[in-house]
Amino acid sequence: MTDFKNAGELLNLCNKKNLRISDVMKQRECDLGETTMEEIHSRMKKTLEIMKQSAHEPLETAVKSMGGLIGGEAQKLGDHRKQKEHICGDVLSRGISYAMAVLEVSASMGVIVAAPTAGSAGIVPGLLLSLQQQYQLTDEQVLDALFNAGAIGYLAMRNATVAGAVGGCQAEVGVASAMAASAAVELMGGGPSQSLDAASTVLVNMLGLVCDPVGGLVEYPCQNRNASGVANALVAAEIALSGIRQMIPFDEMLDTMYQVGKRMPYELRETALGGCAATPSGCAACGIHR
Amino acid sequence: MAFISVFDVIGPNMIGPSSSHTAGACAIAYLAQKMKSGSLKRVEFTLYGSFAKTGHGHGTDRALLGGIMGFDTDDPRIRDSFQIAKEQGIEFSFTSDEKETEIYPNTVDIRMVSDNGREMNVRGESLGGGKIRIVRINHVEVDFTGEYNAVIIIQQDRPGVAAHITRCLGERHVNIAFMRIFRESKGEKAYTIVESDEKLPADITEQLMENPHVQDVMIIQN
């Protein structure tokens, strides 16, 4: 039975058998889920299809959200990338437009893949699909990267939380970004310890981020935060790939993220009573749309 | 601890915007409709807490109605569930109860009336990330997640009924993962919820009904 309870055990499994994080996660899924490689492969393929569709569609056709706070942002970014000189570079520019696109689809009741939650669903597909396009990677490679991302998210669900109501936005967008960073490292040829370092870096950099949706809706600032989650993941992956090591291992950062989350005031944990939601403009917007 | 699958992390595949307010709402109603008998004629939803406050902007109402018609969390028909329910001749209503505060924030009460006149009341809670649980069936407090195959038995609270149930399941080689009995009060109506790893044989209902104290049996397969 292949299983691991924390990142330390995961790294041991990788090192002992010279496996990638995605390999270990796939084996774990087969063993504990009592299923086959073929079955999980075809299921993840369906997942990837939904991710692609939700990342691409709003760039063609802008959609208005149910709550009315967002809509059309992905297309603006896409047009900006094509027409003007953009300052982010292709990978990041495309990545943030995809991430915002997914939130647009989600907020208009389209089909998305929660990764790990609906409110943070843009980050993993945003970065991975952008890298795929930039470096002409195959779907098979991206599928593997999704299993890598799944390993990081699983550890967060098991040992901390991915609910904004429990741990703030750091637990949703933070974890999603850590998942994307780790997966990006593996996708670009980095090893397991580099993946875990990248995931740790993200949590260091996003520690303390509060969950403060305007009007209580998964729209604003969530969509912006998904874009910034892509940027954070990209930065962390680049740092790890350059060979820079992190002082604090992922397990410790996950634990401290959880502790910080639990100490966050109630108003800043998805109650729409503090943060952006409590600003005069945020209140005015939710007054209109409620 | 229950197994966390990679598809619990990269998933569920769902209609947005919220795993708790949309996918969770749909999942509660989806589970509830498996407990009804006959075809649905009328459904009444009462929303509490955050469901009542922000439900409309999250499509909680459309998701509940979609779920009650058997739509899964990633079914695009959820968007048009009001129209589809009208076409199917299902009457529906939504009531917000913001006064009740001594209740889990994302709670819904569902009252279903079937064309055979039978009524079923189910209370569900959305726990986040698309996870849910059923906490009340009719007037009895229960605790049931729908993650396993389950059989719900409505019975008179009498000696020997539980033994009858386990014997029936044992004879059919069904391994019991969890079994709990909830009751209104001593000697009154009781609910036994049995969750199992295996699929339940379709004709187990008849065998369970052989005991005179068993009033109804609901099979909920994954």
Short mmCIF file of C-alpha atoms in Angstrom, two decimals, chain A:
data_model
loop_
_atom_site.label_atom_id
_atom_site.label_comp_id
_atom_site.label_asym_id
_atom_site.label_seq_id
_atom_site.Cartn_x
_atom_site.Cartn_y
_atom_site.Cartn_z
CA MET A 1 0.00 0.00 0.00
CA THR A 2 1.49 3.32 -1.07
CA ASP A 3 0.38 6.09 1.28
CA PHE A 4 1.86 9.10 2.99
CA LYS A 5 0.64 11.33 5.81
CA ASN A 6 2.92 14.32 5.29
CA ALA A 7 5.41 15.82 2.85
CA GLY A 8 8.35 14.22 4.66
CA GLU A 9 6.94 10.74 4.04
CA LEU A 10 6.13 11.66 0.46
CA LEU A 11 9.71 12.76 -0.14
CA ASN A 12 11.04 9.54 1.38
CA LEU A 13 8.87 7.47 -0.93
CA CYS A 14 10.09 9.48 -3.94
CA ASN A 15 13.75 9.18 -2.96
CA LYS A 16 13.66 5.50 -2.03
CA LYS A 17 12.22 4.40 -5.36
CA ASN A 18 13.44 7.29 -7.50
CA LEU A 19 9.88 8.35 -8.31
CA ARG A 20 8.26 11.67 -9.09
CA ILE A 21 5.59 13.06 -6.75
CA SER A 22 2.99 12.38 -9.46
CA ASP A 23 4.08 8.71 -9.64
CA VAL A 24 3.62 8.25 -5.90
CA MET A 25 0.24 10.02 -5.94
CA LYS A 26 -0.99 7.84 -8.81
CA GLN A 27 0.11 4.68 -7.02
CA ARG A 28 -1.59 5.85 -3.84
CA GLU A 29 -4.82 6.49 -5.73
CA CYS A 30 -4.75 3.00 -7.27
CA ASP A 31 -3.96 1.29 -3.95
CA LEU A 32 -6.34 3.14 -1.64
CA GLY A 33 -9.04 3.86 -4.19
CA GLU A 34 -9.00 0.24 -5.33
CA THR A 35 -8.79 1.26 -8.96
CA THR A 36 -6.45 1.05 -11.94
CA MET A 37 -3.99 3.40 -13.67
CA GLU A 38 -6.19 3.34 -16.78
CA GLU A 39 -9.26 4.35 -14.78
CA ILE A 40 -7.63 7.28 -12.98
CA HIS A 41 -5.93 8.36 -16.17
CA SER A 42 -9.20 8.57 -18.07
CA ARG A 43 -10.89 10.34 -15.16
CA MET A 44 -8.13 12.94 -14.98
CA LYS A 45 -8.35 13.39 -18.75
CA LYS A 46 -11.98 14.45 -18.31
CA THR A 47 -10.85 16.84 -15.57
CA LEU A 48 -8.29 18.38 -17.91
CA GLU A 49 -10.90 18.82 -20.64
CA ILE A 50 -13.16 20.79 -18.29
CA MET A 51 -10.18 22.87 -17.15
CA LYS A 52 -9.27 23.73 -20.75
CA GLN A 53 -12.80 24.64 -21.69
CA SER A 54 -13.31 26.89 -18.67
CA ALA A 55 -9.92 28.59 -19.21
CA HIS A 56 -10.49 29.28 -22.89
CA GLU A 57 -14.20 30.00 -23.38
CA PRO A 58 -14.45 33.45 -21.72
CA LEU A 59 -11.59 34.72 -23.90
CA GLU A 60 -13.90 34.26 -26.89
CA THR A 61 -17.21 35.14 -25.25
CA ALA A 62 -17.36 37.28 -22.13
CA VAL A 63 -19.87 36.13 -19.53
CA LYS A 64 -21.55 38.11 -16.75
CA SER A 65 -21.57 36.63 -13.27
CA MET A 66 -24.69 35.66 -11.32
CA GLY A 67 -24.00 38.29 -8.65
CA GLY A 68 -23.16 40.89 -11.29
CA LEU A 69 -19.78 41.90 -9.82
CA ILE A 70 -17.52 40.45 -12.54
CA GLY A 71 -17.52 39.45 -16.20
CA GLY A 72 -15.36 40.14 -19.27
CA GLU A 73 -12.01 40.43 -17.45
CA ALA A 74 -10.42 37.44 -19.19
CA GLN A 75 -11.21 38.83 -22.61
CA LYS A 76 -9.72 42.22 -21.71
CA LEU A 77 -6.51 40.55 -20.63
CA GLY A 78 -6.47 38.40 -23.75
CA ASP A 79 -6.95 41.41 -26.02
CA HIS A 80 -4.34 43.34 -24.12
CA ARG A 81 -1.84 40.54 -24.65
CA LYS A 82 -2.48 40.48 -28.37
CA GLN A 83 -2.63 44.18 -29.12
CA LYS A 84 -0.37 46.06 -26.80
CA GLU A 85 2.93 45.52 -25.20
CA HIS A 86 2.21 43.53 -22.10
CA ILE A 87 4.57 43.70 -19.17
CA CYS A 88 4.12 40.26 -17.56
CA GLY A 89 5.66 38.09 -20.25
CA ASP A 90 3.74 35.41 -22.13
CA VAL A 91 3.57 32.69 -19.46
CA LEU A 92 2.26 34.95 -16.72
CA SER A 93 0.08 37.09 -18.95
CA ARG A 94 -1.65 34.06 -20.42
CA GLY A 95 -1.78 32.34 -17.03
CA ILE A 96 -3.63 35.19 -15.35
CA SER A 97 -6.12 35.51 -18.19
CA TYR A 98 -6.88 31.78 -17.93
CA ALA A 99 -7.20 31.98 -14.14
CA MET A 100 -9.63 34.90 -14.34
CA ALA A 101 -11.51 33.11 -17.11
CA VAL A 102 -12.16 30.08 -14.91
CA LEU A 103 -13.59 32.27 -12.15
CA GLU A 104 -15.76 34.02 -14.72
CA VAL A 105 -17.17 30.68 -15.88
CA SER A 106 -17.67 29.58 -12.29
CA ALA A 107 -19.45 32.79 -11.28
CA SER A 108 -21.85 32.44 -14.21
CA MET A 109 -22.79 28.87 -13.26
CA GLY A 110 -20.62 27.21 -15.88
CA VAL A 111 -18.80 23.90 -15.40
CA ILE A 112 -15.44 24.06 -13.60
CA VAL A 113 -13.16 21.80 -11.59
CA ALA A 114 -12.73 22.78 -7.94
CA ALA A 115 -8.94 22.84 -7.36
CA PRO A 116 -9.02 22.58 -4.41
CA THR A 117 -12.12 24.81 -4.11
CA ALA A 118 -14.36 26.61 -6.60
CA GLY A 119 -13.14 29.99 -5.36
CA SER A 120 -9.53 29.07 -6.15
CA ALA A 121 -10.25 26.98 -9.24
CA GLY A 122 -8.38 29.22 -11.72
CA ILE A 123 -4.83 28.91 -10.43
CA VAL A 124 -3.83 25.31 -11.20
CA PRO A 125 -5.27 25.29 -14.75
CA GLY A 126 -4.12 28.90 -15.31
CA LEU A 127 -0.44 28.19 -14.76
CA LEU A 128 -0.28 24.64 -16.13
CA LEU A 129 -2.16 25.38 -19.35
CA SER A 130 -0.07 28.47 -19.95
CA LEU A 131 3.14 26.47 -19.51
CA GLN A 132 1.77 23.77 -21.80
CA GLN A 133 1.21 26.30 -24.56
CA GLN A 134 4.52 28.07 -24.09
CA TYR A 135 6.65 24.93 -24.09
CA GLN A 136 4.50 22.72 -26.35
CA LEU A 137 3.99 20.14 -23.63
CA THR A 138 1.78 17.11 -24.20
CA ASP A 139 -1.51 16.46 -22.40
CA GLU A 140 0.16 13.43 -20.82
CA GLN A 141 2.71 15.68 -19.15
CA VAL A 142 0.01 18.03 -17.89
CA LEU A 143 -2.03 15.09 -16.56
CA ASP A 144 0.98 13.98 -14.52
CA ALA A 145 1.38 17.52 -13.22
CA LEU A 146 -2.23 17.45 -12.02
CA PHE A 147 -1.46 14.38 -9.91
CA ASN A 148 1.51 16.25 -8.47
CA ALA A 149 -0.78 19.20 -7.64
CA GLY A 150 -3.24 16.73 -6.13
CA ALA A 151 -0.59 15.44 -3.73
CA ILE A 152 0.01 18.93 -2.34
CA GLY A 153 -3.71 19.65 -2.06
CA TYR A 154 -4.33 16.33 -0.36
CA LEU A 155 -1.74 17.15 2.32
CA ALA A 156 -3.41 20.53 2.88
CA MET A 157 -6.83 18.91 3.20
CA ARG A 158 -5.50 16.20 5.50
CA ASN A 159 -3.24 18.22 7.77
CA ALA A 160 -4.66 21.73 7.58
CA THR A 161 -7.70 23.10 5.74
CA VAL A 162 -8.72 24.34 2.31
CA ALA A 163 -11.86 26.13 3.52
CA GLY A 164 -11.84 29.92 3.53
CA ALA A 165 -14.34 29.85 6.38
CA VAL A 166 -11.79 28.00 8.51
CA GLY A 167 -8.41 29.34 7.38
CA GLY A 168 -8.98 32.41 5.21
CA CYS A 169 -7.92 32.92 1.60
CA GLN A 170 -4.41 31.62 2.36
CA ALA A 171 -6.08 28.21 2.73
CA GLU A 172 -7.86 28.43 -0.62
CA VAL A 173 -5.85 30.60 -3.02
CA GLY A 174 -2.68 29.94 -0.99
CA VAL A 175 -3.02 26.17 -1.23
CA ALA A 176 -4.11 26.29 -4.88
CA SER A 177 -1.04 28.37 -5.63
CA ALA A 178 1.20 25.94 -3.72
CA MET A 179 -0.30 23.09 -5.75
CA ALA A 180 0.36 24.94 -9.00
CA ALA A 181 3.93 25.82 -8.01
CA SER A 182 4.80 22.23 -7.13
CA ALA A 183 3.22 20.91 -10.32
CA ALA A 184 4.99 23.54 -12.45
CA VAL A 185 8.36 22.51 -11.01
CA GLU A 186 7.78 18.85 -11.93
CA LEU A 187 6.44 19.85 -15.34
CA MET A 188 9.65 21.80 -16.03
CA GLY A 189 11.93 18.97 -14.93
CA GLY A 190 12.54 19.77 -11.27
CA GLY A 191 12.76 17.07 -8.60
CA PRO A 192 10.42 16.24 -5.68
CA SER A 193 12.29 18.29 -3.09
CA GLN A 194 12.23 21.29 -5.43
CA SER A 195 8.47 20.85 -5.86
CA LEU A 196 7.94 20.81 -2.10
CA ASP A 197 10.21 23.83 -1.68
CA ALA A 198 8.14 25.73 -4.24
CA ALA A 199 4.93 24.83 -2.41
CA SER A 200 6.49 25.97 0.84
CA THR A 201 7.60 29.28 -0.73
CA VAL A 202 4.04 30.05 -1.79
CA LEU A 203 2.70 29.55 1.72
CA VAL A 204 5.49 31.74 3.11
CA ASN A 205 4.56 34.47 0.65
CA MET A 206 0.78 34.26 1.05
CA LEU A 207 0.65 33.64 4.79
CA GLY A 208 -2.16 35.54 6.47
CA LEU A 209 -4.27 36.35 3.42
CA VAL A 210 -7.87 36.86 4.57
CA CYS A 211 -11.10 35.67 2.98
CA ASP A 212 -13.34 38.70 2.44
CA PRO A 213 -15.69 38.21 -0.51
CA VAL A 214 -17.75 41.30 -1.34
CA GLY A 215 -21.41 40.53 -0.72
CA GLY A 216 -20.40 37.02 0.29
CA LEU A 217 -20.15 36.10 -3.37
CA VAL A 218 -17.31 34.08 -4.91
CA GLU A 219 -16.54 36.86 -7.39
CA TYR A 220 -14.60 39.84 -6.02
CA PRO A 221 -11.78 39.95 -4.90
CA CYS A 222 -11.62 36.18 -5.58
CA GLN A 223 -11.06 36.58 -9.30
CA ASN A 224 -8.14 39.00 -8.80
CA ARG A 225 -6.68 36.73 -6.14
CA ASN A 226 -6.69 33.82 -8.58
CA ALA A 227 -4.55 35.90 -10.93
CA SER A 228 -2.16 36.80 -8.11
CA GLY A 229 -2.09 33.13 -7.12
CA VAL A 230 -0.73 32.28 -10.56
CA ALA A 231 1.96 34.95 -10.18
CA ASN A 232 2.94 33.68 -6.74
CA ALA A 233 3.15 30.12 -8.02
CA LEU A 234 5.30 31.14 -10.95
CA VAL A 235 7.68 33.11 -8.74
CA ALA A 236 8.00 30.20 -6.28
CA ALA A 237 8.59 27.66 -9.06
CA GLU A 238 11.30 29.81 -10.63
CA ILE A 239 13.03 30.22 -7.27
CA ALA A 240 12.97 26.45 -6.67
CA LEU A 241 14.10 25.58 -10.21
CA SER A 242 17.12 27.89 -9.84
CA GLY A 243 18.34 25.67 -7.00
CA ILE A 244 17.50 27.97 -4.09
CA ARG A 245 16.47 25.91 -1.07
CA GLN A 246 13.86 26.95 1.50
CA MET A 247 14.59 27.11 5.19
CA ILE A 248 11.10 25.99 6.24
CA PRO A 249 9.81 22.64 4.93
CA PHE A 250 6.31 22.41 3.46
CA ASP A 251 4.94 20.41 6.42
CA GLU A 252 5.89 23.18 8.82
CA MET A 253 4.47 25.90 6.57
CA LEU A 254 1.23 23.98 6.22
CA ASP A 255 0.96 23.71 9.97
CA THR A 256 1.73 27.38 10.53
CA MET A 257 -0.74 28.39 7.81
CA TYR A 258 -3.39 26.39 9.67
CA GLN A 259 -2.49 27.99 13.02
CA VAL A 260 -2.58 31.48 11.52
CA GLY A 261 -5.93 30.68 9.89
CA LYS A 262 -7.48 29.54 13.14
CA ARG A 263 -6.33 32.76 14.83
CA MET A 264 -7.92 34.94 12.17
CA PRO A 265 -10.92 36.89 13.41
CA TYR A 266 -14.33 35.59 12.38
CA GLU A 267 -14.91 38.72 10.27
CA LEU A 268 -12.04 37.74 7.98
CA ARG A 269 -13.08 34.16 7.32
CA GLU A 270 -15.66 34.18 4.53
CA THR A 271 -18.33 35.99 6.50
CA ALA A 272 -18.28 39.12 4.29
CA LEU A 273 -18.03 41.24 7.45
CA GLY A 274 -14.44 42.48 7.09
CA GLY A 275 -11.63 43.20 4.66
CA CYS A 276 -12.64 44.14 1.10
CA ALA A 277 -16.24 43.25 1.91
CA ALA A 278 -16.42 45.92 4.62
CA THR A 279 -14.99 48.79 2.54
CA PRO A 280 -17.47 51.55 1.61
CA SER A 281 -17.27 50.59 -2.06
CA GLY A 282 -17.60 46.89 -1.29
CA CYS A 283 -20.71 47.56 0.80
CA ALA A 284 -22.17 49.80 -1.88
CA ALA A 285 -21.66 47.05 -4.45
CA CYS A 286 -23.29 44.38 -2.33
CA GLY A 287 -26.13 46.76 -1.47
CA ILE A 288 -26.87 47.06 -5.16
CA HIS A 289 -26.66 43.38 -5.92
CA ARG A 290 -28.26 41.85 -2.88
#
